[in-house]
């Protein structure tokens, strides 16, 4: 897939940003030198994992994705694999939820940016179990995003007790958003509805709260 789609998988992830200026441990990345950014982000990821800094984990993964997209137009599968690997070993339920949302955002953006072509091959690949999203139809994308949303909402009680402000250095939200979406559960539901809404035309989607 074209480099533009690789980049949009992260840049259009509007709920996340690299708030480097507000972070004590992360310097502002210069994407004119993506390999350098990638190396630093990998070190930051290792540090965040070691210290249990969930927000730092998500932040570093975003920077790794952006840097790898700038280096290679074929990097997105590797980025998804890295996020999945980190999530598989992550013990913090809030961090796992954010990683599931990040994956859901990426798959949703892939679908949105190539919707017409994907819809045309739906009947061919809807029953396919392949992990190669270049072969998926709309139903397969919806199934994947829906399962990731379910994962993100698996620990509702814990998310309900975490203020959105705890992730202010990793999440991007408009002024006053903390009044409307005061907790990580509110934020997760808000993003989940946005992702599922991308498939609402002709696909029945429900969100169990």
GROMACS .gro file of C-alpha atoms in nm:
model
  209
    1UNK     CA    1   0.000   0.000   0.000
    2UNK     CA    2   0.114   0.347  -0.080
    3UNK     CA    3   0.324   0.547   0.167
    4UNK     CA    4   0.035   0.793   0.207
    5UNK     CA    5  -0.185   0.519   0.352
    6UNK     CA    6   0.095   0.404   0.581
    7UNK     CA    7   0.132   0.756   0.718
    8UNK     CA    8  -0.239   0.820   0.750
    9UNK     CA    9  -0.276   0.508   0.961
   10UNK     CA   10  -0.104   0.713   1.232
   11UNK     CA   11  -0.146   1.079   1.140
   12UNK     CA   12  -0.523   1.042   1.104
   13UNK     CA   13  -0.526   0.867   1.443
   14UNK     CA   14  -0.674   1.189   1.576
   15UNK     CA   15  -0.707   1.069   1.932
   16UNK     CA   16  -0.332   1.031   1.972
   17UNK     CA   17  -0.042   1.270   1.933
   18UNK     CA   18   0.320   1.311   2.025
   19UNK     CA   19   0.294   1.566   2.305
   20UNK     CA   20   0.670   1.585   2.334
   21UNK     CA   21   0.673   1.938   2.471
   22UNK     CA   22   0.466   1.827   2.769
   23UNK     CA   23   0.662   1.510   2.836
   24UNK     CA   24   0.952   1.494   3.075
   25UNK     CA   25   1.118   1.195   2.909
   26UNK     CA   26   1.061   1.239   2.535
   27UNK     CA   27   1.230   1.499   2.319
   28UNK     CA   28   1.043   1.638   2.022
   29UNK     CA   29   1.113   1.411   1.720
   30UNK     CA   30   1.252   1.544   1.393
   31UNK     CA   31   1.100   1.331   1.119
   32UNK     CA   32   1.345   1.471   0.865
   33UNK     CA   33   1.567   1.198   1.014
   34UNK     CA   34   1.328   0.905   1.051
   35UNK     CA   35   1.591   0.642   1.133
   36UNK     CA   36   1.714   0.851   1.423
   37UNK     CA   37   1.357   0.901   1.542
   38UNK     CA   38   1.295   0.528   1.512
   39UNK     CA   39   1.602   0.439   1.716
   40UNK     CA   40   1.510   0.684   1.991
   41UNK     CA   41   1.149   0.567   1.994
   42UNK     CA   42   1.257   0.203   2.027
   43UNK     CA   43   1.471   0.299   2.328
   44UNK     CA   44   1.180   0.495   2.474
   45UNK     CA   45   0.952   0.195   2.421
   46UNK     CA   46   1.189  -0.036   2.605
   47UNK     CA   47   1.218   0.215   2.888
   48UNK     CA   48   0.841   0.263   2.910
   49UNK     CA   49   0.783  -0.113   2.914
   50UNK     CA   50   1.041  -0.160   3.189
   51UNK     CA   51   0.892   0.114   3.406
   52UNK     CA   52   0.529   0.026   3.341
   53UNK     CA   53   0.461   0.364   3.179
   54UNK     CA   54   0.153   0.284   2.970
   55UNK     CA   55   0.118   0.629   2.817
   56UNK     CA   56   0.486   0.619   2.722
   57UNK     CA   57   0.439   0.279   2.556
   58UNK     CA   58   0.160   0.409   2.332
   59UNK     CA   59   0.349   0.731   2.258
   60UNK     CA   60   0.664   0.543   2.156
   61UNK     CA   61   0.472   0.302   1.933
   62UNK     CA   62   0.314   0.592   1.746
   63UNK     CA   63   0.655   0.750   1.685
   64UNK     CA   64   0.796   0.416   1.571
   65UNK     CA   65   0.509   0.379   1.326
   66UNK     CA   66   0.551   0.727   1.185
   67UNK     CA   67   0.927   0.685   1.150
   68UNK     CA   68   0.903   0.343   0.985
   69UNK     CA   69   0.638   0.474   0.746
   70UNK     CA   70   0.876   0.751   0.644
   71UNK     CA   71   1.157   0.499   0.589
   72UNK     CA   72   0.958   0.239   0.395
   73UNK     CA   73   0.621   0.238   0.221
   74UNK     CA   74   0.577  -0.129   0.317
   75UNK     CA   75   0.622  -0.087   0.693
   76UNK     CA   76   0.261  -0.097   0.813
   77UNK     CA   77   0.240  -0.478   0.862
   78UNK     CA   78   0.554  -0.461   1.075
   79UNK     CA   79   0.409  -0.175   1.279
   80UNK     CA   80   0.087  -0.369   1.339
   81UNK     CA   81   0.289  -0.676   1.437
   82UNK     CA   82   0.492  -0.469   1.686
   83UNK     CA   83   0.180  -0.321   1.844
   84UNK     CA   84   0.025  -0.667   1.868
   85UNK     CA   85   0.336  -0.814   2.026
   86UNK     CA   86   0.355  -0.540   2.288
   87UNK     CA   87  -0.015  -0.575   2.365
   88UNK     CA   88   0.014  -0.952   2.407
   89UNK     CA   89   0.260  -0.902   2.694
   90UNK     CA   90   0.106  -0.589   2.844
   91UNK     CA   91  -0.047  -0.637   3.190
   92UNK     CA   92  -0.198  -0.293   3.243
   93UNK     CA   93  -0.563  -0.304   3.124
   94UNK     CA   94  -0.571   0.067   3.036
   95UNK     CA   95  -0.259   0.037   2.821
   96UNK     CA   96  -0.403  -0.273   2.654
   97UNK     CA   97  -0.721  -0.081   2.580
   98UNK     CA   98  -0.525   0.205   2.420
   99UNK     CA   99  -0.324  -0.038   2.209
  100UNK     CA  100  -0.644  -0.208   2.094
  101UNK     CA  101  -0.783   0.134   2.000
  102UNK     CA  102  -0.465   0.215   1.811
  103UNK     CA  103  -0.497  -0.109   1.613
  104UNK     CA  104  -0.866  -0.038   1.548
  105UNK     CA  105  -0.778   0.312   1.427
  106UNK     CA  106  -0.518   0.179   1.184
  107UNK     CA  107  -0.747  -0.086   1.034
  108UNK     CA  108  -1.032   0.165   1.011
  109UNK     CA  109  -0.808   0.414   0.829
  110UNK     CA  110  -0.692   0.145   0.587
  111UNK     CA  111  -1.056   0.072   0.508
  112UNK     CA  112  -1.156   0.438   0.479
  113UNK     CA  113  -0.868   0.518   0.245
  114UNK     CA  114  -0.942   0.233   0.005
  115UNK     CA  115  -1.312   0.183   0.072
  116UNK     CA  116  -1.432   0.141  -0.286
  117UNK     CA  117  -1.174  -0.121  -0.377
  118UNK     CA  118  -1.222  -0.311  -0.052
  119UNK     CA  119  -1.599  -0.315  -0.092
  120UNK     CA  120  -1.562  -0.462  -0.440
  121UNK     CA  121  -1.374  -0.766  -0.314
  122UNK     CA  122  -1.597  -0.826  -0.012
  123UNK     CA  123  -1.778  -1.129  -0.156
  124UNK     CA  124  -1.449  -1.293  -0.247
  125UNK     CA  125  -1.266  -1.256   0.082
  126UNK     CA  126  -1.538  -1.220   0.347
  127UNK     CA  127  -1.485  -1.575   0.472
  128UNK     CA  128  -1.108  -1.559   0.451
  129UNK     CA  129  -0.907  -1.603   0.771
  130UNK     CA  130  -0.585  -1.467   0.623
  131UNK     CA  131  -0.396  -1.199   0.816
  132UNK     CA  132  -0.308  -1.024   0.490
  133UNK     CA  133  -0.541  -0.724   0.503
  134UNK     CA  134  -0.469  -0.652   0.135
  135UNK     CA  135  -0.702  -0.945   0.060
  136UNK     CA  136  -0.979  -0.852   0.302
  137UNK     CA  137  -1.327  -0.735   0.209
  138UNK     CA  138  -1.541  -0.499   0.415
  139UNK     CA  139  -1.687  -0.771   0.636
  140UNK     CA  140  -1.341  -0.892   0.733
  141UNK     CA  141  -1.229  -0.539   0.819
  142UNK     CA  142  -1.544  -0.481   1.022
  143UNK     CA  143  -1.496  -0.809   1.208
  144UNK     CA  144  -1.138  -0.716   1.296
  145UNK     CA  145  -1.224  -0.364   1.412
  146UNK     CA  146  -1.525  -0.489   1.607
  147UNK     CA  147  -1.313  -0.746   1.790
  148UNK     CA  148  -1.053  -0.482   1.874
  149UNK     CA  149  -1.325  -0.253   2.010
  150UNK     CA  150  -1.448  -0.539   2.227
  151UNK     CA  151  -1.094  -0.588   2.356
  152UNK     CA  152  -1.061  -0.216   2.432
  153UNK     CA  153  -1.381  -0.225   2.638
  154UNK     CA  154  -1.305  -0.551   2.817
  155UNK     CA  155  -1.222  -0.377   3.148
  156UNK     CA  156  -1.492  -0.112   3.170
  157UNK     CA  157  -1.481  -0.071   3.548
  158UNK     CA  158  -1.108  -0.001   3.542
  159UNK     CA  159  -1.136   0.245   3.251
  160UNK     CA  160  -1.421   0.421   3.431
  161UNK     CA  161  -1.192   0.498   3.724
  162UNK     CA  162  -0.905   0.643   3.519
  163UNK     CA  163  -0.930   1.018   3.442
  164UNK     CA  164  -0.875   1.116   3.081
  165UNK     CA  165  -0.622   1.371   3.205
  166UNK     CA  166  -0.388   1.086   3.306
  167UNK     CA  167  -0.315   1.039   2.935
  168UNK     CA  168  -0.283   1.406   2.844
  169UNK     CA  169   0.069   1.354   2.702
  170UNK     CA  170  -0.048   1.078   2.467
  171UNK     CA  171  -0.408   1.160   2.378
  172UNK     CA  172  -0.515   1.460   2.178
  173UNK     CA  173  -0.850   1.612   2.265
  174UNK     CA  174  -1.017   1.948   2.217
  175UNK     CA  175  -1.055   2.207   2.489
  176UNK     CA  176  -1.339   2.108   2.719
  177UNK     CA  177  -1.330   1.743   2.616
  178UNK     CA  178  -1.250   1.636   2.971
  179UNK     CA  179  -1.590   1.769   3.074
  180UNK     CA  180  -1.771   1.566   2.809
  181UNK     CA  181  -1.543   1.262   2.830
  182UNK     CA  182  -1.400   1.272   3.183
  183UNK     CA  183  -1.276   0.913   3.201
  184UNK     CA  184  -1.086   0.671   2.981
  185UNK     CA  185  -1.407   0.470   2.945
  186UNK     CA  186  -1.588   0.771   2.800
  187UNK     CA  187  -1.301   0.833   2.561
  188UNK     CA  188  -1.280   0.467   2.457
  189UNK     CA  189  -1.653   0.453   2.382
  190UNK     CA  190  -1.630   0.777   2.184
  191UNK     CA  191  -1.348   0.643   1.966
  192UNK     CA  192  -1.509   0.299   1.932
  193UNK     CA  193  -1.830   0.450   1.796
  194UNK     CA  194  -1.627   0.647   1.542
  195UNK     CA  195  -1.452   0.335   1.416
  196UNK     CA  196  -1.765   0.123   1.393
  197UNK     CA  197  -1.944   0.410   1.222
  198UNK     CA  198  -1.708   0.375   0.925
  199UNK     CA  199  -1.884   0.046   0.846
  200UNK     CA  200  -2.242   0.155   0.917
  201UNK     CA  201  -2.355   0.159   0.554
  202UNK     CA  202  -2.498  -0.185   0.502
  203UNK     CA  203  -2.326  -0.345   0.802
  204UNK     CA  204  -2.507  -0.392   1.131
  205UNK     CA  205  -2.286  -0.280   1.418
  206UNK     CA  206  -2.368  -0.263   1.786
  207UNK     CA  207  -2.163  -0.150   2.080
  208UNK     CA  208  -2.234  -0.323   2.410
  209UNK     CA  209  -2.163  -0.099   2.709
   0.00000   0.00000   0.00000
